[in-house]
Amino acid sequence: MKTSPEATFQKMNQFGKEKIPFFFMVDFLKETPLALALDKVNPNEILFDFQGQKNYDLSPEKKTISFEVLDTKSHQNNYQNSFERVMSHLKRGDSFLTNLTGSIPIKLNVDLKTLFFQSQAAFKLWVREEFVCYSPEIFVQIEKGKIYSYPMKGTIDAHLPNAEEKLLKSPKETAEHYTIVDLIRNDLSLVAENVRVEKFRYLQTLSTQTGKKLLAASSKISGDLPQDYPQKIGDIIQMLLPAGSISGAPKHKTLEIISQSETHNRGFYTGVGGIFDGENLNSFVMIRFVEKSEDGSLVYKTGGGITHQSELEKEYQELLQKIYVPTT
């Protein structure tokens, strides 16, 4: 019998109350969440490596990963239609920031499990040869009663002249980052007190399989949880979703715009996954995502934030720029 989403979040609360470590993953629309006691996670079905916490000991031999982006023309046409629909809402003031995503067909020289082992990222997850993601973005972390979020918004090719300055001084990227920080601060205020921005717009370097490097801008936000937070851990996760960085602001209206504008089903892409160890939680946003379709073909799900300052061609190029495999 299929478990209801509400029952799964209640199961997380029960795990938290009993201090039972558990693994979880939640899809974008919170329709098919999964929570398993950590010792019940089967490595034949789910493999994870979350900042070094992993459920396998294998070290497969190194393989060269290569992939090809297929048929961007039809996707670009779909993206343009979606972009124009989003822009009409932005110009009306329905949304200040909308995260627009799509699925781009790709061809890989390895299977998804091999891709999982060969990629290097803070958070990696493989699920039954259905999808793999290798994400640099933390969703929330809980440590000693404090909750932290590190929204990542804004990327640029690190090899461009004055890349750091261009990213930090871009009016569009700055406005987008301010919007997301404000949204995440409001989200954390739903579950925590004394919410504050500890660090604003610091840069991280991300490496790709081609040797290319990207700069990404993040901020650090924190708050104080109530003492009984472990027994509410499922409620906390549910209240914070969907993640602000992959939806937009204001969140409720922007989710309506996304539903009307996007031409694909996000599924677990832009959902979240993580581990609660009985006291502390580590979780991530499921971006940098490769999925196997029912016919066996592969798609890379990617996206980015759209504001009233956005330009179609620039946004599409940034979207393509995010199609990569992070390697050492």
C-alpha atoms as one frame of an Amber mdcrd trajectory, in Angstrom:
protein
   0.000   0.000   0.000   1.309   3.423  -0.960   2.178   5.671   1.975   0.652
   9.149   1.948   2.987  12.165   1.996   1.578  13.218   5.378   2.296   9.763
   6.827   5.910   9.991   5.632   6.477  13.351   7.351   4.873  11.941  10.524
   7.233   8.972  10.240  10.140  11.447  10.239   8.721  13.033  13.414   8.568
   9.592  15.040  12.137   8.766  13.996  13.214  12.102  15.477  11.315  11.542
  18.724  12.938   8.113  19.144  16.329   9.470  17.991  16.488   6.893  15.199
  18.884   8.006  12.422  17.119   8.158   9.059  17.589   8.940   5.375  15.022
  10.991   3.505  14.311  12.452   0.094  11.398  14.670  -0.886  10.291  15.529
  -4.419   9.638  19.117  -5.534   5.847  18.939  -5.046   6.056  16.871  -1.812
   3.914  14.148  -3.430   6.214  11.099  -3.073   8.542  11.671  -0.087  10.576
   8.759   1.257  11.961   8.216   4.772  13.947   5.122   5.781  15.769   4.207
   8.962  19.426   4.618   8.052  20.199   0.926   8.622  17.385  -0.014   6.204
  18.817   1.851   3.194  19.723  -0.800   0.590  22.913   0.153  -1.346  21.614
  -1.855  -4.324  18.805   0.679  -4.621  20.137   3.894  -3.064  23.717   5.155
  -2.843  24.622   8.391  -1.120  27.643  10.442  -0.156  26.659  13.513   1.836
  29.798  15.476   2.665  31.664  12.242   3.365  28.843  10.365   5.120  28.154
   7.469   2.770  26.660   3.980   2.616  29.325   2.224   0.517  33.027   1.336
   0.678  33.701   0.866  -3.026  36.346   2.876  -4.851  35.766   2.030  -8.529
  38.514   2.627 -11.055  38.627   6.046 -12.654  36.767   6.435 -15.933  36.617
   9.370 -18.292  33.145  10.849 -18.380  31.946  12.376 -21.603  28.496  13.443
 -22.590  26.813  15.199 -25.426  23.949  17.670 -25.228  21.336  16.685 -27.824
  18.705  18.688 -29.679  18.936  22.002 -27.848  16.873  23.665 -30.599  13.520
  22.167 -29.613  14.319  22.668 -25.944  15.307  26.271 -26.625  11.935  26.889
 -28.283  10.125  25.399 -25.278  12.301  27.449 -22.945  11.550  30.646 -24.860
   7.796  30.057 -24.533   8.160  29.376 -20.800  10.466  32.377 -20.363   7.993
  34.724 -22.065   5.147  33.466 -19.895   7.219  33.988 -16.734   8.295  37.465
 -17.875   4.670  38.536 -18.333   4.030  37.654 -14.672   7.200  39.416 -13.534
   6.273  42.583 -15.404   2.834  42.514 -13.780   4.467  42.249 -10.369   3.063
  38.762  -9.630   6.593  37.567  -8.795   9.959  39.216  -8.130  11.969  36.079
  -8.898  10.930  32.833 -10.588  13.136  29.758 -10.904  12.518  28.401 -14.406
  13.718  24.886 -15.229  13.641  22.370 -18.059  14.877  18.960 -19.223  17.586
  18.801 -21.889  18.311  15.471 -23.672  21.885  14.234 -23.229  23.961  11.214
 -24.242  26.364   9.659 -21.709  29.198   7.174 -22.201  28.545   5.472 -18.818
  25.559   4.352 -16.732  24.183   6.471 -13.892  25.851   4.450 -11.141  29.257
   4.973 -12.764  28.454   8.670 -13.081  27.692   8.712  -9.355  31.055   7.183
  -8.460  33.076   9.346 -10.856  31.550  12.709  -9.933  32.898  14.884  -7.137
  30.418  16.981  -5.167  29.463  17.850  -1.607  26.257  15.817  -1.982  25.756
  12.826  -4.282  22.739  10.546  -4.618  21.963   7.608  -6.927  18.532   5.974
  -6.927  17.924   2.663  -8.745  19.401   3.797 -12.076  16.430   6.201 -12.210
  18.394   9.344 -11.439  21.648  10.661 -10.081  22.413  14.095  -8.708  25.651
  15.716  -7.607  24.782  18.896  -5.821  26.901  21.667  -4.307  23.922  23.289
  -2.542  23.033  22.767   1.122  19.314  22.970   1.908  19.376  23.235   5.707
  21.679  21.921   8.402  20.769  21.493  12.062  23.492  21.381  14.681  23.135
  21.724  18.454  19.670  23.230  18.201  20.531  25.785  15.511  19.310  25.666
  11.931  21.434  26.960   9.060  20.687  27.605   5.390  23.128  28.527   2.630
  21.110  29.700  -0.395  23.157  29.588  -3.607  22.091  32.053  -6.278  24.249
  33.434  -9.095  26.932  31.684 -11.172  29.543  32.800 -13.699  32.343  31.247
 -15.753  35.394  31.692 -13.498  37.702  32.070 -16.518  36.043  35.272 -17.697
  38.087  38.441 -17.081  37.148  39.971 -13.712  34.620  37.165 -13.176  34.387
  37.688  -9.417  33.779  41.420  -9.767  31.267  40.908 -12.595  29.225  38.471
 -10.511  29.295  40.517  -7.315  28.545  43.826  -9.067  25.865  42.574 -11.471
  22.605  44.437 -10.631  20.537  41.459 -11.786  22.522  38.876  -9.773  22.639
  41.148  -6.710  18.875  41.753  -6.772  18.233  38.034  -7.248  20.460  37.145
  -4.309  18.847  39.736  -2.015  15.418  38.335  -2.921  16.402  34.750  -2.119
  18.117  35.679   1.155  14.982  37.552   2.223  12.795  34.581   1.247  14.956
  32.036   3.108  15.068  34.282   6.165  11.268  34.385   6.137  11.090  30.600
   5.642  13.397  29.917   8.593  11.285  32.270  10.724   8.429  29.756  10.341
  10.367  27.184  12.377  13.036  29.140  14.303  13.635  32.302  16.331  16.439
  34.895  16.175  16.860  34.343  12.426  19.803  36.319  11.042  22.116  36.582
   8.038  25.603  35.620   9.253  27.435  35.922   5.930  26.245  37.595   2.722
  27.294  36.681  -0.842  30.509  34.732  -0.472  31.912  32.868  -3.479  32.633
  29.168  -4.029  34.462  27.549  -6.949  32.877  24.580  -8.746  34.877  22.373
 -11.152  33.517  20.582 -14.239  34.584  17.454 -16.139  36.136  19.616 -18.877
  38.380  21.506 -16.470  36.153  24.561 -16.590  35.496  26.349 -13.305  32.375
  28.206 -12.200  31.977  30.757  -9.426  28.784  30.529  -7.362  27.507  33.046
  -4.800  26.011  31.888  -1.476  24.931  33.371   1.857  24.708  31.898   5.376
  21.507  32.319   7.418  20.852  30.873  10.894  18.144  30.599  13.555  17.433
  28.966  16.933  15.098  25.944  17.031  12.792  25.028  19.954  14.142  22.407
  22.368  11.731  19.726  21.171  12.736  20.080  17.495  13.754  16.397  17.000
  10.150  15.225  17.370   9.061  17.886  14.869  11.779  17.236  12.311   9.328
  16.056   9.633   7.115  19.104  10.202  10.142  21.405   9.940  11.208  19.914
   6.603   7.646  20.007   5.267   7.134  23.666   6.240  10.356  24.779   4.554
   9.579  23.116   1.220   9.806  23.699  -1.667  13.222  25.283  -1.161  13.234
  29.028  -1.785  16.281  28.969  -4.058  14.515  26.749  -6.617  11.048  28.313
  -6.438  11.080  32.098  -6.050   9.342  34.986  -4.332   6.659  35.400  -3.228
   6.719  31.637  -2.934   3.029  30.666  -3.172   2.231  32.765  -6.251   5.542
  31.884  -7.892   4.810  28.162  -7.523   1.580  28.771  -9.467   3.578  30.533
 -12.192   6.059  27.636 -12.354   3.201  25.140 -12.696   1.699  27.154 -15.572
   4.994  27.855 -17.348   7.228  24.781 -17.181   6.854  22.043 -19.776   8.321
  19.154 -17.771   7.647  17.320 -14.528  10.403  18.191 -12.050   9.904  15.003
 -10.010  12.732  14.736  -7.474  14.730  17.413  -9.291  14.859  20.521  -7.037
  13.529  18.423  -4.179  15.714  17.766  -1.144  17.511  14.826   0.419  19.458
  14.275   3.599  20.169  12.454   6.842  19.037  13.070  10.411  21.337  11.325
  12.908  18.999  11.645  15.899  20.172  15.131  16.812  21.759  16.828  13.798
  20.509  17.111  10.231  22.374  17.520   6.954  20.395  18.095   3.768  20.810
  19.379   0.228  18.868  20.681  -2.749  18.682  18.162  -5.609  20.210  20.166
  -8.446  22.783  19.063 -11.089  20.431  16.207 -11.925  20.480  13.455 -14.584
  17.344  11.341 -15.006  16.543   8.265 -17.072  13.249   8.532 -18.952  10.855
   5.596 -19.333  12.211   4.917 -22.834  15.789   4.714 -21.490  16.918   8.094
 -22.807  18.630  10.563 -20.487  17.803  14.154 -19.635  19.754  16.716 -17.657
  17.419  18.871 -15.587  18.649  22.413 -15.171  17.365  25.910 -14.535  17.947
  29.368 -13.137  16.363  32.431 -11.594  14.424  34.855 -13.797  13.797  38.490
 -12.821  12.360  41.441 -14.754  15.988  42.292 -15.690  16.613  38.895 -17.304
  17.497  38.516 -20.984  16.435  35.356 -22.805  19.756  34.518 -24.480  21.845
  35.165 -21.357  19.535  33.052 -19.210  19.601  30.199 -21.700  23.399  30.239
 -21.853  23.598  30.182 -18.048  21.231  27.220 -18.047  23.475  25.332 -20.514
  26.553  26.306 -18.479  25.148  24.328 -15.549  25.186  21.085 -17.557  28.386
  19.492 -16.322  29.885  16.692 -14.263  31.981  17.981 -11.342  35.325  16.189
 -11.167  38.578  16.681  -9.288
